[in-house]
Amino acid sequence: MKIYGTTTSPFVRRVMVVATELKEPIELVNTATDAGTKELEKVSPIRLVPVAVVDGETLFDSRSIHTWLLANRGTWGTWDSRENNLVNAIDAALHSILDLFYLRRDGVVIEGNAYEKRQLDRADAIFEWLGTQVSKGSFTGGFGLPELSLICALDWMEFRKAYPIENAAGVESVRTRWRDRPSLVSTRPHT
Ligand SMILES: N[C@@H](CCC(=O)N[C@@H](CS)C(=O)NCC(=O)O)C(=O)O
């Protein structure tokens, strides 16, 4: 599978981990380079990563790639409404913090403004809720998409220093539990 993406993106990492778990060989087209960006623009009008090209198909979005991998390469995890809720919440926190990261990176001053506060408050509320889900046992102890999505989000936020990770203390046990899993170790964010 050819994956267009970077070695830092939490969404790219998700599909790299699932592909690794399912023993699907990966060829990464690094979109952090100018050449890679041009390649991405040729395959996706959305211009977000990850994009996968496999068996003659082009797949936009980590969830489509995940769905394709499960349909074509074997079973990994399950996908019910409980998991969907957890992943939707994690995605919302991640998108809020990614937005702030991109604005800062592009030189937009957001410190202390209402938009920044709204995104940070959302992320705080989500991590607090996720903490209650850990306490209730909604993260069931297996390594599935909620656990993977959470770990990719936390590792990226820490790597980019984009969010005060101590605000997510209630979910830290999930990250600690899976820290040494080979598919996570080999895909840790790096430049
Ligand atoms: N819903 C998409 C989100 C992908 C996404 O936001 N990717 C970010 C990197 S983590 C990106 O490509 N950002 C580039 C941009 O915003 O121009 C997915 O699950 O694949």
mmCIF file of C-alpha atoms and ligand atoms in Angstrom:
data_model
loop_
_atom_site.group_PDB
_atom_site.id
_atom_site.type_symbol
_atom_site.label_atom_id
_atom_site.label_comp_id
_atom_site.label_asym_id
_atom_site.label_seq_id
_atom_site.Cartn_x
_atom_site.Cartn_y
_atom_site.Cartn_z
ATOM 1 C CA MET A 1 0.000 0.000 0.000
ATOM 2 C CA LYS A 2 1.304 3.414 -0.952
ATOM 3 C CA ILE A 3 0.547 5.928 1.820
ATOM 4 C CA TYR A 4 0.854 9.646 1.219
ATOM 5 C CA GLY A 5 1.619 11.363 4.487
ATOM 6 C CA THR A 6 4.157 12.574 7.006
ATOM 7 C CA THR A 7 6.016 10.954 9.884
ATOM 8 C CA THR A 8 4.383 13.415 12.294
ATOM 9 C CA SER A 9 0.656 13.280 11.447
ATOM 10 C CA PRO A 10 -1.526 11.459 14.005
ATOM 11 C CA PHE A 11 -4.044 10.461 11.310
ATOM 12 C CA VAL A 12 -1.318 9.014 9.093
ATOM 13 C CA ARG A 13 0.078 7.132 12.064
ATOM 14 C CA ARG A 14 -3.288 5.477 12.666
ATOM 15 C CA VAL A 15 -3.322 3.858 9.252
ATOM 16 C CA MET A 16 0.379 3.002 9.437
ATOM 17 C CA VAL A 17 -0.298 1.143 12.688
ATOM 18 C CA VAL A 18 -3.343 -0.733 11.347
ATOM 19 C CA ALA A 19 -1.431 -1.639 8.154
ATOM 20 C CA THR A 20 1.493 -2.844 10.279
ATOM 21 C CA GLU A 21 -0.824 -4.879 12.521
ATOM 22 C CA LEU A 22 -2.303 -6.522 9.405
ATOM 23 C CA LYS A 23 1.158 -7.057 7.870
ATOM 24 C CA GLU A 24 0.343 -4.882 4.862
ATOM 25 C CA PRO A 25 3.608 -3.564 3.359
ATOM 26 C CA ILE A 26 3.786 0.257 3.330
ATOM 27 C CA GLU A 27 5.507 2.563 0.896
ATOM 28 C CA LEU A 28 5.425 6.091 2.364
ATOM 29 C CA VAL A 29 5.327 9.085 0.011
ATOM 30 C CA ASN A 30 6.565 11.783 2.377
ATOM 31 C CA THR A 31 4.355 14.800 1.833
ATOM 32 C CA ALA A 32 6.525 16.962 4.108
ATOM 33 C CA THR A 33 8.788 17.528 1.082
ATOM 34 C CA ASP A 34 7.920 19.801 -1.870
ATOM 35 C CA ALA A 35 8.069 16.793 -4.208
ATOM 36 C CA GLY A 36 5.780 14.815 -1.898
ATOM 37 C CA THR A 37 3.289 17.686 -1.712
ATOM 38 C CA LYS A 38 3.128 17.766 -5.530
ATOM 39 C CA GLU A 39 2.543 14.008 -5.581
ATOM 40 C CA LEU A 40 -0.276 14.410 -3.025
ATOM 41 C CA GLU A 41 -1.926 17.137 -5.105
ATOM 42 C CA LYS A 42 -1.946 14.761 -8.081
ATOM 43 C CA VAL A 43 -3.908 12.084 -6.175
ATOM 44 C CA SER A 44 -6.161 14.125 -3.865
ATOM 45 C CA PRO A 45 -8.084 17.360 -4.329
ATOM 46 C CA ILE A 46 -8.648 17.368 -0.546
ATOM 47 C CA ARG A 47 -4.900 17.641 0.077
ATOM 48 C CA LEU A 48 -5.127 16.199 3.549
ATOM 49 C CA VAL A 49 -3.131 13.179 4.661
ATOM 50 C CA PRO A 50 -3.342 10.240 4.796
ATOM 51 C CA VAL A 51 -4.232 9.160 1.267
ATOM 52 C CA ALA A 52 -3.675 5.548 0.247
ATOM 53 C CA VAL A 53 -3.265 4.060 -3.203
ATOM 54 C CA VAL A 54 -3.753 0.318 -3.242
ATOM 55 C CA ASP A 55 -4.945 -2.270 -5.768
ATOM 56 C CA GLY A 56 -5.824 0.498 -8.240
ATOM 57 C CA GLU A 57 -7.948 2.434 -5.711
ATOM 58 C CA THR A 58 -7.263 5.852 -4.224
ATOM 59 C CA LEU A 59 -8.607 6.259 -0.685
ATOM 60 C CA PHE A 60 -8.962 9.632 1.039
ATOM 61 C CA ASP A 61 -9.211 9.875 4.839
ATOM 62 C CA SER A 62 -7.862 7.595 7.564
ATOM 63 C CA ARG A 63 -11.283 6.028 8.182
ATOM 64 C CA SER A 64 -11.719 4.969 4.543
ATOM 65 C CA ILE A 65 -8.245 3.470 4.567
ATOM 66 C CA HIS A 66 -8.979 1.696 7.810
ATOM 67 C CA THR A 67 -12.266 0.349 6.414
ATOM 68 C CA TRP A 68 -10.498 -0.832 3.245
ATOM 69 C CA LEU A 69 -7.779 -2.592 5.238
ATOM 70 C CA LEU A 70 -10.384 -4.437 7.318
ATOM 71 C CA ALA A 71 -12.388 -5.419 4.240
ATOM 72 C CA ASN A 72 -9.354 -6.622 2.294
ATOM 73 C CA ARG A 73 -6.536 -7.544 4.618
ATOM 74 C CA GLY A 74 -8.047 -9.135 7.709
ATOM 75 C CA THR A 75 -9.640 -8.464 11.062
ATOM 76 C CA TRP A 76 -8.340 -5.896 13.491
ATOM 77 C CA GLY A 77 -10.488 -4.537 16.288
ATOM 78 C CA THR A 78 -14.247 -4.011 16.092
ATOM 79 C CA TRP A 79 -16.369 -1.020 15.170
ATOM 80 C CA ASP A 80 -19.504 -0.467 17.234
ATOM 81 C CA SER A 81 -21.328 2.661 18.444
ATOM 82 C CA ARG A 82 -19.318 2.752 21.688
ATOM 83 C CA GLU A 83 -16.050 2.824 19.756
ATOM 84 C CA ASN A 84 -17.479 5.251 17.214
ATOM 85 C CA ASN A 85 -18.374 7.687 20.021
ATOM 86 C CA LEU A 86 -14.929 7.462 21.572
ATOM 87 C CA VAL A 87 -13.159 7.990 18.251
ATOM 88 C CA ASN A 88 -15.469 10.882 17.285
ATOM 89 C CA ALA A 89 -14.644 12.591 20.586
ATOM 90 C CA ILE A 90 -10.903 11.998 20.162
ATOM 91 C CA ASP A 91 -11.085 13.311 16.570
ATOM 92 C CA ALA A 92 -12.853 16.487 17.717
ATOM 93 C CA ALA A 93 -10.184 17.214 20.348
ATOM 94 C CA LEU A 94 -7.434 16.484 17.856
ATOM 95 C CA HIS A 95 -8.958 18.707 15.156
ATOM 96 C CA SER A 96 -9.318 21.591 17.630
ATOM 97 C CA ILE A 97 -5.679 21.369 18.638
ATOM 98 C CA LEU A 98 -4.488 20.773 15.052
ATOM 99 C CA ASP A 99 -6.322 23.942 13.980
ATOM 100 C CA LEU A 100 -4.527 25.956 16.664
ATOM 101 C CA PHE A 101 -1.204 24.389 15.675
ATOM 102 C CA TYR A 102 -1.660 25.278 11.987
ATOM 103 C CA LEU A 103 -2.766 28.830 12.762
ATOM 104 C CA ARG A 104 0.307 29.421 14.947
ATOM 105 C CA ARG A 105 2.581 27.784 12.379
ATOM 106 C CA ASP A 106 1.221 30.103 9.686
ATOM 107 C CA GLY A 107 1.890 33.124 11.878
ATOM 108 C CA VAL A 108 -1.686 33.899 12.919
ATOM 109 C CA VAL A 109 -1.678 35.367 16.433
ATOM 110 C CA ILE A 110 -4.298 33.486 18.434
ATOM 111 C CA GLU A 111 -2.903 33.589 21.978
ATOM 112 C CA GLY A 112 -5.713 34.456 24.387
ATOM 113 C CA ASN A 113 -8.359 35.081 21.763
ATOM 114 C CA ALA A 114 -11.884 33.645 21.846
ATOM 115 C CA TYR A 115 -11.231 31.117 19.068
ATOM 116 C CA GLU A 116 -8.196 29.681 20.860
ATOM 117 C CA LYS A 117 -10.107 29.505 24.142
ATOM 118 C CA ARG A 118 -13.049 27.700 22.525
ATOM 119 C CA GLN A 119 -10.769 25.052 21.004
ATOM 120 C CA LEU A 120 -8.813 24.537 24.231
ATOM 121 C CA ASP A 121 -12.015 24.356 26.286
ATOM 122 C CA ARG A 122 -13.407 21.763 23.870
ATOM 123 C CA ALA A 123 -10.261 19.653 24.146
ATOM 124 C CA ASP A 124 -10.331 19.954 27.972
ATOM 125 C CA ALA A 125 -14.001 18.910 28.084
ATOM 126 C CA ILE A 126 -13.361 15.962 25.781
ATOM 127 C CA PHE A 127 -10.379 14.691 27.751
ATOM 128 C CA GLU A 128 -12.350 15.033 30.965
ATOM 129 C CA TRP A 129 -15.193 12.990 29.417
ATOM 130 C CA LEU A 130 -12.737 10.435 28.035
ATOM 131 C CA GLY A 131 -11.291 10.134 31.553
ATOM 132 C CA THR A 132 -14.749 9.179 32.841
ATOM 133 C CA GLN A 133 -14.951 6.598 30.039
ATOM 134 C CA VAL A 134 -11.639 5.088 31.152
ATOM 135 C CA SER A 135 -12.985 4.873 34.734
ATOM 136 C CA LYS A 136 -16.206 3.242 33.473
ATOM 137 C CA GLY A 137 -14.245 0.662 31.490
ATOM 138 C CA SER A 138 -15.312 1.899 28.040
ATOM 139 C CA PHE A 139 -11.714 1.422 26.899
ATOM 140 C CA THR A 140 -12.070 -2.299 27.222
ATOM 141 C CA GLY A 141 -8.460 -3.271 27.645
ATOM 142 C CA GLY A 142 -7.882 -4.448 24.069
ATOM 143 C CA PHE A 143 -5.870 -2.547 21.474
ATOM 144 C CA GLY A 144 -8.499 -1.217 19.080
ATOM 145 C CA LEU A 145 -9.254 1.975 17.194
ATOM 146 C CA PRO A 146 -10.229 4.049 20.278
ATOM 147 C CA GLU A 147 -6.965 3.159 22.015
ATOM 148 C CA LEU A 148 -4.939 3.714 18.846
ATOM 149 C CA SER A 149 -6.649 7.050 18.082
ATOM 150 C CA LEU A 150 -6.138 8.280 21.633
ATOM 151 C CA ILE A 151 -2.461 7.331 21.719
ATOM 152 C CA CYS A 152 -1.799 8.938 18.310
ATOM 153 C CA ALA A 153 -3.534 12.132 19.478
ATOM 154 C CA LEU A 154 -1.683 12.330 22.817
ATOM 155 C CA ASP A 155 1.733 11.495 21.331
ATOM 156 C CA TRP A 156 1.250 14.112 18.615
ATOM 157 C CA MET A 157 0.106 16.811 21.088
ATOM 158 C CA GLU A 158 3.136 16.088 23.245
ATOM 159 C CA PHE A 159 5.525 15.927 20.280
ATOM 160 C CA ARG A 160 4.329 19.316 19.000
ATOM 161 C CA LYS A 161 3.837 20.770 22.491
ATOM 162 C CA ALA A 162 0.435 21.768 21.152
ATOM 163 C CA TYR A 163 -1.672 21.031 24.252
ATOM 164 C CA PRO A 164 -0.911 20.796 27.993
ATOM 165 C CA ILE A 165 -0.876 17.030 28.166
ATOM 166 C CA GLU A 166 -1.376 17.066 31.959
ATOM 167 C CA ASN A 167 -4.976 18.118 31.186
ATOM 168 C CA ALA A 168 -5.417 14.616 29.739
ATOM 169 C CA ALA A 169 -4.182 12.838 32.889
ATOM 170 C CA GLY A 170 -7.427 10.830 33.101
ATOM 171 C CA VAL A 171 -6.576 8.885 29.929
ATOM 172 C CA GLU A 172 -2.837 8.517 30.459
ATOM 173 C CA SER A 173 -3.237 4.914 31.671
ATOM 174 C CA VAL A 174 -4.374 3.875 28.172
ATOM 175 C CA ARG A 175 -1.210 5.289 26.642
ATOM 176 C CA THR A 176 1.018 3.716 29.285
ATOM 177 C CA ARG A 177 -0.573 0.322 28.742
ATOM 178 C CA TRP A 178 0.282 0.168 25.025
ATOM 179 C CA ARG A 179 3.522 2.188 24.991
ATOM 180 C CA ASP A 180 5.742 -0.745 23.959
ATOM 181 C CA ARG A 181 3.539 -2.225 21.244
ATOM 182 C CA PRO A 182 5.867 -2.681 18.217
ATOM 183 C CA SER A 183 3.471 -1.049 15.704
ATOM 184 C CA LEU A 184 3.337 2.053 17.952
ATOM 185 C CA VAL A 185 7.061 2.100 18.674
ATOM 186 C CA SER A 186 7.961 1.960 14.960
ATOM 187 C CA THR A 187 5.594 4.816 14.071
ATOM 188 C CA ARG A 188 6.303 7.338 16.849
ATOM 189 C CA PRO A 189 6.126 10.909 15.525
ATOM 190 C CA HIS A 190 9.464 12.215 14.292
ATOM 191 C CA THR A 191 10.705 14.798 11.781
HETATM 192 N N1 LIG B 1 -10.438 13.312 8.544
HETATM 193 C C1 LIG B 1 -9.090 13.237 8.045
HETATM 194 C C2 LIG B 1 -8.211 14.270 8.741
HETATM 195 C C3 LIG B 1 -6.843 14.334 8.131
HETATM 196 C C4 LIG B 1 -6.053 15.567 8.564
HETATM 197 O O1 LIG B 1 -6.555 16.508 9.180
HETATM 198 N N2 LIG B 1 -4.750 15.542 8.216
HETATM 199 C C5 LIG B 1 -3.862 16.662 8.524
HETATM 200 C C6 LIG B 1 -2.554 16.149 9.094
HETATM 201 S S1 LIG B 1 -2.734 15.464 10.689
HETATM 202 C C7 LIG B 1 -3.499 17.387 7.236
HETATM 203 O O2 LIG B 1 -3.345 16.774 6.202
HETATM 204 N N3 LIG B 1 -3.347 18.717 7.315
HETATM 205 C C8 LIG B 1 -2.897 19.520 6.217
HETATM 206 C C9 LIG B 1 -3.716 20.760 6.038
HETATM 207 O O3 LIG B 1 -4.556 21.066 6.909
HETATM 208 O O4 LIG B 1 -3.509 21.404 5.017
HETATM 209 C C10 LIG B 1 -8.562 11.802 8.252
HETATM 210 O O5 LIG B 1 -9.045 11.122 9.174
HETATM 211 O O6 LIG B 1 -7.728 11.347 7.474
#
